[in-house]
Each structure stands twice: as structure tokens, then as C-alpha cells.
mmCIF file of C-alpha atoms in Angstrom:
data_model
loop_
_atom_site.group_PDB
_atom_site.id
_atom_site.type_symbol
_atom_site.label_atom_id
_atom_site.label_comp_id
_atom_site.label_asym_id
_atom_site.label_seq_id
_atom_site.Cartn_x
_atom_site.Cartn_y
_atom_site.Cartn_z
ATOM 1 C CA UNK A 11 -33.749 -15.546 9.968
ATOM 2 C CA UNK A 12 -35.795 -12.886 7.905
ATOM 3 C CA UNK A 13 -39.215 -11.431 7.735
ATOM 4 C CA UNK A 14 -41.008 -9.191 5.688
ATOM 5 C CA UNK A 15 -42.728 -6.833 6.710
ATOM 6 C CA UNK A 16 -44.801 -3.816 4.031
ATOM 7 C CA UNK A 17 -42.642 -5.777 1.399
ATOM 8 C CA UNK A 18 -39.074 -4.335 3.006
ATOM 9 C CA UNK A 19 -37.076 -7.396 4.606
ATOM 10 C CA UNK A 20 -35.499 -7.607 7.927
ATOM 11 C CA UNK A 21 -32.846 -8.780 9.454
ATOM 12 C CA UNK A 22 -33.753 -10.168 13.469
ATOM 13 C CA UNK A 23 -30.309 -10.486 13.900
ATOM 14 C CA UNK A 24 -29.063 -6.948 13.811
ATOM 15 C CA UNK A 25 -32.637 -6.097 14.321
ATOM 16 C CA UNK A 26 -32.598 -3.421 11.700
ATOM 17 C CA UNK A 27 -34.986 -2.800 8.767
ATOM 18 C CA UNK A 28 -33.066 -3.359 5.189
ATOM 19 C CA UNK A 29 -35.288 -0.195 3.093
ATOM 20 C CA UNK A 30 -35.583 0.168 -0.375
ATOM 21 C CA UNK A 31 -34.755 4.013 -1.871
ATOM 22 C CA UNK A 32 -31.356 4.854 -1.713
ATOM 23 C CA UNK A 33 -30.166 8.500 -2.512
ATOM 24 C CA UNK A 34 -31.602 10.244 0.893
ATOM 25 C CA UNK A 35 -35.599 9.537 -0.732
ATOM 26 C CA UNK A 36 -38.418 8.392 1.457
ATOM 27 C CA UNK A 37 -39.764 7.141 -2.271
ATOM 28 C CA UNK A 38 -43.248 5.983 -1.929
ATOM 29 C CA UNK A 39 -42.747 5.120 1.985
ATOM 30 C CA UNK A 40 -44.588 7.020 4.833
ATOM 31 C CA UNK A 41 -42.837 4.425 7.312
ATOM 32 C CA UNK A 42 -40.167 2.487 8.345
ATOM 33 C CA UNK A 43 -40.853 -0.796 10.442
ATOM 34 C CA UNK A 44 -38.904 -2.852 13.128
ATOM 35 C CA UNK A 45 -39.695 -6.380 12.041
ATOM 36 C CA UNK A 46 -38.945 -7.971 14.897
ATOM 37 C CA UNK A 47 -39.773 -5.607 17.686
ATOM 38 C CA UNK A 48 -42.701 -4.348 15.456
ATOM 39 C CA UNK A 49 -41.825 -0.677 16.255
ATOM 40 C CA UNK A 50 -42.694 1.420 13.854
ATOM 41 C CA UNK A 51 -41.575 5.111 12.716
ATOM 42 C CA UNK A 52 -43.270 7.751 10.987
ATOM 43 C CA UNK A 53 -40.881 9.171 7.760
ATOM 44 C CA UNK A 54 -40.490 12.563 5.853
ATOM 45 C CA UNK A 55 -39.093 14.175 3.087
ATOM 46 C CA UNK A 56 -37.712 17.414 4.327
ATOM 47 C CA UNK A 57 -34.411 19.522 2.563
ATOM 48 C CA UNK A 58 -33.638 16.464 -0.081
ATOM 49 C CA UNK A 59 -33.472 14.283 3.260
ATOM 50 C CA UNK A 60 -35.434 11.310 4.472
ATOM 51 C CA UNK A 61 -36.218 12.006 7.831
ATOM 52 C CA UNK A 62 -37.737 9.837 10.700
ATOM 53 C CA UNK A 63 -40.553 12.267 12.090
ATOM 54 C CA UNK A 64 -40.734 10.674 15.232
ATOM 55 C CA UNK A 65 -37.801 10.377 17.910
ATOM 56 C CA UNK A 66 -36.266 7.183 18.205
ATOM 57 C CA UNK A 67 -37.529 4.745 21.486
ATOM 58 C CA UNK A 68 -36.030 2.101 22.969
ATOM 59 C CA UNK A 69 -37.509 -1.022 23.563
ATOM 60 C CA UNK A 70 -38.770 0.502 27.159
ATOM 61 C CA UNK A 71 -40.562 3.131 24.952
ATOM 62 C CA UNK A 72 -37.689 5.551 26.910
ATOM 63 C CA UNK A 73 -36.704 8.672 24.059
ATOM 64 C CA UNK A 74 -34.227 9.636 25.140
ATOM 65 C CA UNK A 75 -29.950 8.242 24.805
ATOM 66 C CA UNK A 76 -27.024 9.162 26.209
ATOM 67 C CA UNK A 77 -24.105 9.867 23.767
ATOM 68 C CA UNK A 78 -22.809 6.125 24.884
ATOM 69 C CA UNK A 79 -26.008 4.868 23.629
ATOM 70 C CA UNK A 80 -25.884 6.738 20.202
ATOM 71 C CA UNK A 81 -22.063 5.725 19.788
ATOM 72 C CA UNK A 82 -22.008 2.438 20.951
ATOM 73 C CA UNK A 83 -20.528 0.013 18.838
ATOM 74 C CA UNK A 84 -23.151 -2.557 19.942
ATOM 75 C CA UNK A 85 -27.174 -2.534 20.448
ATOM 76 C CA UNK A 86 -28.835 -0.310 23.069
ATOM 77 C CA UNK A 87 -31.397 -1.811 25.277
ATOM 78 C CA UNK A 88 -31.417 -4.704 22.765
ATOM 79 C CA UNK A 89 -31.844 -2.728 19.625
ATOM 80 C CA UNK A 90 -29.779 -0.728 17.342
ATOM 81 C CA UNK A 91 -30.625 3.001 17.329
ATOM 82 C CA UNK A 92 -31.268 3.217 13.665
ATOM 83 C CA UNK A 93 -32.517 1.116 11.094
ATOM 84 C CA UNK A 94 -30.339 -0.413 8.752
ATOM 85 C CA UNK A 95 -29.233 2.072 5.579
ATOM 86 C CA UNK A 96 -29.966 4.586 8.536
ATOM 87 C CA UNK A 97 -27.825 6.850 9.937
ATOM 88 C CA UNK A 98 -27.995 8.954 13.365
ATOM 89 C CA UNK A 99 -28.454 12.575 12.040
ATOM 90 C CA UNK A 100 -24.645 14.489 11.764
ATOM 91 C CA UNK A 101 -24.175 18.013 11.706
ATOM 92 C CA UNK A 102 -24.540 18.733 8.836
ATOM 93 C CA UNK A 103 -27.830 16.846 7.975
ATOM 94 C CA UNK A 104 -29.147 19.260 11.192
ATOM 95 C CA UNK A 105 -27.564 22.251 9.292
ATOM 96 C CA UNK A 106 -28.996 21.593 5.573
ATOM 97 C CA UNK A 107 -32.424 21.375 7.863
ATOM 98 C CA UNK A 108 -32.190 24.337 9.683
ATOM 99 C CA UNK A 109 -31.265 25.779 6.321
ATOM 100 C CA UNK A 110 -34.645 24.822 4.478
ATOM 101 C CA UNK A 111 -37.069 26.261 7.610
ATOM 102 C CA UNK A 112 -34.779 29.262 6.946
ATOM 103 C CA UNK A 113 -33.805 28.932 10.551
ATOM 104 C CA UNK A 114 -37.281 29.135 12.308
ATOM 105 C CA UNK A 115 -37.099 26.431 14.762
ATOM 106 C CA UNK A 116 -41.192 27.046 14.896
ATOM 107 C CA UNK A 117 -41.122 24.824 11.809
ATOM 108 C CA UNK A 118 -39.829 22.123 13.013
ATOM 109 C CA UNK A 119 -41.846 21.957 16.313
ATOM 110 C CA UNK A 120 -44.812 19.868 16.419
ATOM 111 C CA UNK A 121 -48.449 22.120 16.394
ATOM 112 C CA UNK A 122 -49.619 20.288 19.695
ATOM 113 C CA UNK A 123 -46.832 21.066 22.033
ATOM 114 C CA UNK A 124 -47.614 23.221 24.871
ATOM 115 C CA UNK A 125 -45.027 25.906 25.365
ATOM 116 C CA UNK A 126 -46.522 28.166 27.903
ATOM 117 C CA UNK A 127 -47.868 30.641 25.444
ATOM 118 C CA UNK A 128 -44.025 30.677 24.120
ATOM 119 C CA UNK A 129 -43.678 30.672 20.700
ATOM 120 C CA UNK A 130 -45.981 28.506 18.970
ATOM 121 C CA UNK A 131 -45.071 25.254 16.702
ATOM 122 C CA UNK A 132 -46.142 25.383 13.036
ATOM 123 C CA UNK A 133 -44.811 22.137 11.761
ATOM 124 C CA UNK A 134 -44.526 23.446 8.301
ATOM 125 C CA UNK A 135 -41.353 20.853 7.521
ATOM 126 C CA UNK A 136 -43.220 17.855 9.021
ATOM 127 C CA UNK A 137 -40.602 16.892 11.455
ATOM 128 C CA UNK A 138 -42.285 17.066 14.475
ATOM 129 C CA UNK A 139 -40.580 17.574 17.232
ATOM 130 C CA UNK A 140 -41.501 16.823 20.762
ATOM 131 C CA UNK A 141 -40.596 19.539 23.268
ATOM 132 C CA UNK A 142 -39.413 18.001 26.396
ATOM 133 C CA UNK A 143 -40.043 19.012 29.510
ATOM 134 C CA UNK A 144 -36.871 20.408 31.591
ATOM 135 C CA UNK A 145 -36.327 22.048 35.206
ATOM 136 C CA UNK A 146 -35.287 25.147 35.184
ATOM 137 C CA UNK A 147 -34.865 28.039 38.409
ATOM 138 C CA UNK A 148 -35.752 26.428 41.539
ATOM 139 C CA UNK A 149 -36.435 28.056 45.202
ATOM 140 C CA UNK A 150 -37.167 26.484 48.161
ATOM 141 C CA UNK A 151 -39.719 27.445 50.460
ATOM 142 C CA UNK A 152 -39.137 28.933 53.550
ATOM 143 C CA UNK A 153 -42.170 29.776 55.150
ATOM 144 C CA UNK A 154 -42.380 28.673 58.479
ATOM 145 C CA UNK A 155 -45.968 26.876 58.573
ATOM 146 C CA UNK A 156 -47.354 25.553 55.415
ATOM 147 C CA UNK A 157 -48.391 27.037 52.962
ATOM 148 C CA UNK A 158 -51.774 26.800 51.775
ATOM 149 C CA UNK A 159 -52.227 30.068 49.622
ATOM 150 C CA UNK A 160 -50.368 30.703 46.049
ATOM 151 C CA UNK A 161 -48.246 33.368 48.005
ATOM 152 C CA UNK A 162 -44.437 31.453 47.787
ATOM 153 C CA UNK A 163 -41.654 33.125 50.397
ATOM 154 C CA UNK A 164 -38.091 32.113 48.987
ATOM 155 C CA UNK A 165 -34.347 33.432 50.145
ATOM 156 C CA UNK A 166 -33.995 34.208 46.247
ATOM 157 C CA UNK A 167 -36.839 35.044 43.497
ATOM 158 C CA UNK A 168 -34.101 36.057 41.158
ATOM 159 C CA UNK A 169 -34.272 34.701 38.128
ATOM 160 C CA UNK A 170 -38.058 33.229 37.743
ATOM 161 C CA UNK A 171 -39.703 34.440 35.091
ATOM 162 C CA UNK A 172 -43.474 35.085 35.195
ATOM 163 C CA UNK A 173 -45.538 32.412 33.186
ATOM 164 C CA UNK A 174 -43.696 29.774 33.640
ATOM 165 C CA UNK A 175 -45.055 26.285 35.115
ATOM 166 C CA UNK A 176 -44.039 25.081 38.222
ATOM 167 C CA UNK A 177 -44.193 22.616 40.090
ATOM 168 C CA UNK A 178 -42.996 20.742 43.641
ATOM 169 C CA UNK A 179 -39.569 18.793 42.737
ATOM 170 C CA UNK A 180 -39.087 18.108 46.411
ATOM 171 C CA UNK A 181 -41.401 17.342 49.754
ATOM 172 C CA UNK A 182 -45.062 16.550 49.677
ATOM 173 C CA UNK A 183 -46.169 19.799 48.746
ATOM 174 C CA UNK A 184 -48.447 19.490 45.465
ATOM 175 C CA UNK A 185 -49.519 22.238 43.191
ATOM 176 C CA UNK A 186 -51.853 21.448 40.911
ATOM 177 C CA UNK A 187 -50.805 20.837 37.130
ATOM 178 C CA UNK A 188 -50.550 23.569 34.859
ATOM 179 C CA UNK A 189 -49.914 26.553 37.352
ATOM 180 C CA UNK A 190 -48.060 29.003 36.659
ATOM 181 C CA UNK A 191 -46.280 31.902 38.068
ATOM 182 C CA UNK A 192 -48.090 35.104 38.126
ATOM 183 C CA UNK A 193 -45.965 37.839 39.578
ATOM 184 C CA UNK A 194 -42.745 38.006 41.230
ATOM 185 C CA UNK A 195 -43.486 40.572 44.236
ATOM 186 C CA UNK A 196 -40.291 40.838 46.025
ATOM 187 C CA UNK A 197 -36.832 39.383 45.809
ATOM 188 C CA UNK A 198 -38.164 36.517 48.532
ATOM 189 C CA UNK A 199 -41.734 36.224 47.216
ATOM 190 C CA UNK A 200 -44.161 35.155 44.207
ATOM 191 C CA UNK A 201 -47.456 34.172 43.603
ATOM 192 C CA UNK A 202 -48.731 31.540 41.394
ATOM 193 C CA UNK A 203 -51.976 30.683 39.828
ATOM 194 C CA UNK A 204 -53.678 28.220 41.750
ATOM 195 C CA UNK A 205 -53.106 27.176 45.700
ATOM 196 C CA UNK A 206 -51.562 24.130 46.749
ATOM 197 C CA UNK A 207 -53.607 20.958 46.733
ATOM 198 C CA UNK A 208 -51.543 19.795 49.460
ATOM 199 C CA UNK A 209 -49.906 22.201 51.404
ATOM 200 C CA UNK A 210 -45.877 23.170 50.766
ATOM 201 C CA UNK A 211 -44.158 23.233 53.791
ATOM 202 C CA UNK A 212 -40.626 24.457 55.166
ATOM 203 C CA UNK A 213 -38.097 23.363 52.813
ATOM 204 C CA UNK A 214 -40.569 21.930 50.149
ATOM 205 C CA UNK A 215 -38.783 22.822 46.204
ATOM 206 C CA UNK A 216 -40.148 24.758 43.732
ATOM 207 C CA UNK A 217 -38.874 24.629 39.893
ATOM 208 C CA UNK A 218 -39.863 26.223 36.907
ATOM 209 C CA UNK A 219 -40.974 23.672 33.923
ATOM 210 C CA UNK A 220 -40.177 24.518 30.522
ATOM 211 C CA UNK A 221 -40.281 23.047 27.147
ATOM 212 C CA UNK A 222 -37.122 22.604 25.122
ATOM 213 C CA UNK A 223 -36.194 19.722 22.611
ATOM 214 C CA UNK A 224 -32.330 18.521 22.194
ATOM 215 C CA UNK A 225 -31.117 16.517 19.406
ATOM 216 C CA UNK A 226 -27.879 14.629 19.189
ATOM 217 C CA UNK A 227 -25.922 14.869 16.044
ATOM 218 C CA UNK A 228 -23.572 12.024 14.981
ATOM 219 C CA UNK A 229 -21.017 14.450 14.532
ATOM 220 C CA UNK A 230 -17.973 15.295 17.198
ATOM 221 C CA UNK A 231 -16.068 18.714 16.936
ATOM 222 C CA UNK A 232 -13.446 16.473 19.619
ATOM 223 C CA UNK A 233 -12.689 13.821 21.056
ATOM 224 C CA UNK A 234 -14.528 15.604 23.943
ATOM 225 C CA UNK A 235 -17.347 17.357 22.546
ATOM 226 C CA UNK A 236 -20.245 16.345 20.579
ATOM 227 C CA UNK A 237 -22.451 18.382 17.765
ATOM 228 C CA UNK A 238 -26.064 18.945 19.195
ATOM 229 C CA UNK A 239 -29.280 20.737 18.629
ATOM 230 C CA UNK A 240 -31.578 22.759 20.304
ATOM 231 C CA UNK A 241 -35.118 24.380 20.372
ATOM 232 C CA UNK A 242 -36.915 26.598 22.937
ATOM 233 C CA UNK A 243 -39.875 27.087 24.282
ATOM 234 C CA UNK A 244 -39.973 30.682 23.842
ATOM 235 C CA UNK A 245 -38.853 31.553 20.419
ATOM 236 C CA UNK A 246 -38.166 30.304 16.804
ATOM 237 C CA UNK A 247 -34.004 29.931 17.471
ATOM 238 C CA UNK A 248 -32.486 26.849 16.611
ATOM 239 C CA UNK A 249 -29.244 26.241 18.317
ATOM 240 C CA UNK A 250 -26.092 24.896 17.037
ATOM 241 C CA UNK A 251 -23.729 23.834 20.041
ATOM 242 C CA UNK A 252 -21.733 21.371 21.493
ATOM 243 C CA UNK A 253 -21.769 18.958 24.487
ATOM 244 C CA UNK A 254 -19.595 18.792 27.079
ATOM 245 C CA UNK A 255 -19.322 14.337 27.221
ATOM 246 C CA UNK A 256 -17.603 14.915 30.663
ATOM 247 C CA UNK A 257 -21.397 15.998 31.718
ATOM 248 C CA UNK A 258 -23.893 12.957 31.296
ATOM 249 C CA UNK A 259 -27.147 14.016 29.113
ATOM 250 C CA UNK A 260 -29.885 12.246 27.450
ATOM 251 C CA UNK A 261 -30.840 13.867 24.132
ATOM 252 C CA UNK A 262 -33.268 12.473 21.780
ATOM 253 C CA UNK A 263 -32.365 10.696 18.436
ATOM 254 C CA UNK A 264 -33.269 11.422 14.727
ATOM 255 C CA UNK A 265 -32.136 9.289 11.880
ATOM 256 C CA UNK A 266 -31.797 9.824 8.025
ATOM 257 C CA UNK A 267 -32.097 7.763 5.384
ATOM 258 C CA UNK A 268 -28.643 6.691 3.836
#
């Protein structure tokens, strides 16, 4: 069974999208279409690739794979990863990327992420990227009666850095969203921007948020490690490095145009 869908035909079998440029061109297209689960992705031409400009979602709108996902010889969650005549982005179509932005990974972020007044997304390529949200230093605090104030006592400040988010990972302690930390005081205490809307008590977990974005590659170095990339919330790096597949991550998924 077949449908067409923007004049391209699909297959609801492999649920994949047969396109019609070949050579790495997005041609006259601006999209690529699902038929059959009707999702839909955004396309560019950036570095003599096609890109998608828009992460690849399962069909529970999730983002994010695991490296089983991306390598699996079968469909995830129902559908295949990319569309057909796509290909998960390897290595080397990250590298020729990084190449064209001249390695600014600002480029290549999308203008409305929020980095906590990191360095700033310019988007110049057009792909987009969403900067995830990630956990970074947490404390726990230890003050004997809750605490009501944005004054945070901690065994260990070490480590947080000041204008970060945070927020409460663990207990029913609740700061309000988008505070930040202000000063680190002592080596057991820091203050934040805004009080607790419910108050943190003994034991309640504090973590730093921060905004990162990790890519898989298709490409393994071994049988052990996979190609991946990275960018941060506070500079323009882009980071070429591997993953450990003994350690279970979820990375988000780019595809490129056969």
C-alpha cells in the first residue's frame, strides 16, 4: 500500500518517505513528510548536505534515542528513524558541518534557546538545534528547619557556578522557575535569586540546569564506542567525542539526505 503525499510516494510498510533529489540536494523541497504517521520534518541545505532541521521524534513525540534505537536493525517505537534515501548523520557528515560554520557551534544553535546568558545562538546555517536541558552539580540541603529564604546551607558548594538555574530534583521543596544562583558565599552556602515557593527542607536536592545539545553520529570508532556531537551552553565549541555504549544515553537524531 502507497500514498502520496506533496507528490513524493510512501511506503506504509517500512513507513519511510521515498524523496526525489538524489546527490545530498534538498532540490526544491523545504520538507520531508511521514505519509503514514503524517509527521513531518523541516529540511536544509547546509555544507553541500541536505539536512533535517528538526530532531527526529518518535511516534510518542519523545527526541531523544538510545544508540539501540539508532542501530537497530528493525523500527523504533513503530517507525524507522529516518526516512527512506535517509541516512542517520556519520561522522563525517557532522565534520564537513562543523567545517562550513568554521567551527562556531553558535551557528548551529537555534536563536530562541535560552542558555542562561551563555553564549547566544545565531542560527546562521539553519540547522537549528534544540539545547536540551541537563543536570549538572547537585547539593543537598542540610539545614535543619526549612528553608524559606534563597540562603542554601550544603556540606559542599564546590563546583556551582554562579548563574546557573536550579532547581529541586528531590523532596517537595519548589523554587520557582528560572532562578538562578547568585553568589556562592562559603564552601557550605549560596544564595539564589528568588525564595522557595514551598519551603526546602532537610535533605531536599538541589541541581544546577544547563543547556547542552548531543547528537549521535552513525559512525563507531569500535565495537564499543560510538562518534557523537556536542554543543554548550556557554560557548561556541563544538565537540567531537565518543560514547562509552557500556553507559546508556539518549542523544538526539539528525538525518541527511542520501
Amino acid at each position: 500500500v502507497h500514498s502520496i503525499v506533496n507528490g513524493v510516494k510512501g511506503d506504509s510498510v517500512s513507513r519511510k518517505v521515498i524523496v526525489k533529489y538524489a546527490n545530498n540536494s534538498c532540490g526544491t523541497d523545504t520538507q520531508v513528510v511521514d505519509a503514514v504517521s503524517g509527521q513531518t520534518y523541516k529540511i536544509a541545505q547546509i555544507a553541500g548536505r541536505c539536512w533535517t532541521k528538526e530532531n527526529i521524534r518518535k511516534a510518542n513525540g519523545s527526541e531523544v534515542f538510545t544508540w539501540n534505537e539508532v542501530n537497530a536493525v528493525t523500527v523504533v517505537d513503530s517507525q524507522s528513524v529516518c526516512p527512506a534515501r535517509w541516512h542517520v548523520a556519520s561522522d563525517a557528515d557532522y565534520t564537513a558541518l562543523s567545517t562550513a560554520v568554521s567551527n562556531n557551534g553558535d551557528a548551529l544553535k537555534d536563536v530562541t534557546q535560552v542558555d542562561g546568558g551563555g553564549s547566544s545562538g545565531t542560527n546562521t546555517s539553519g540547522f537549528t538545534a534544540k539545547m536540551n536541558v541537563n543536570l549538572g552539580k547537585s547539593v543537598i540541603a542540610n539545614a535543619a528547619t526549612p528553608v524559606t529564604s534563597n540562603i542554601i546551607k550544603t556540606a559542599n558548594t564546590a563546583g556551582l557556578t554562579v548563574g546557573r538555574l536550579v532547581k529541586v530534583t528531590t523532596g517537595n521543596g519548589v523554587l520557582p522557575p528560572g532562578t538562578t544562583i547568585t553568589a556562592v558565599t562559603s564552601a557550605t552556602q549560596f544564595t539564589v535569586s528568588n525564595n522557595p515557593t514551598t519551603a526546602l527542607a532537610l535533605g531536599n536536592t538541589v541541581a544546577e540546569q544547563y543547556y547542552h545539545a548531543f547528537f549521535w553520529t552513525s559512525t563507531a570508532l569500535s565495537s564499543n564506542y560510538v562518534w557523537y556531537r556536542q554543543l554548550f551552553p556557554d560557548n561556541s565549541n563544538i565537540l567531537r567525542n565518543t560514547q562509552d555504549l557500556s553507559v546508556s544515553k539518549s542523544y538526539s537524531v539528525r538525518c541527511v539526505r542520501d
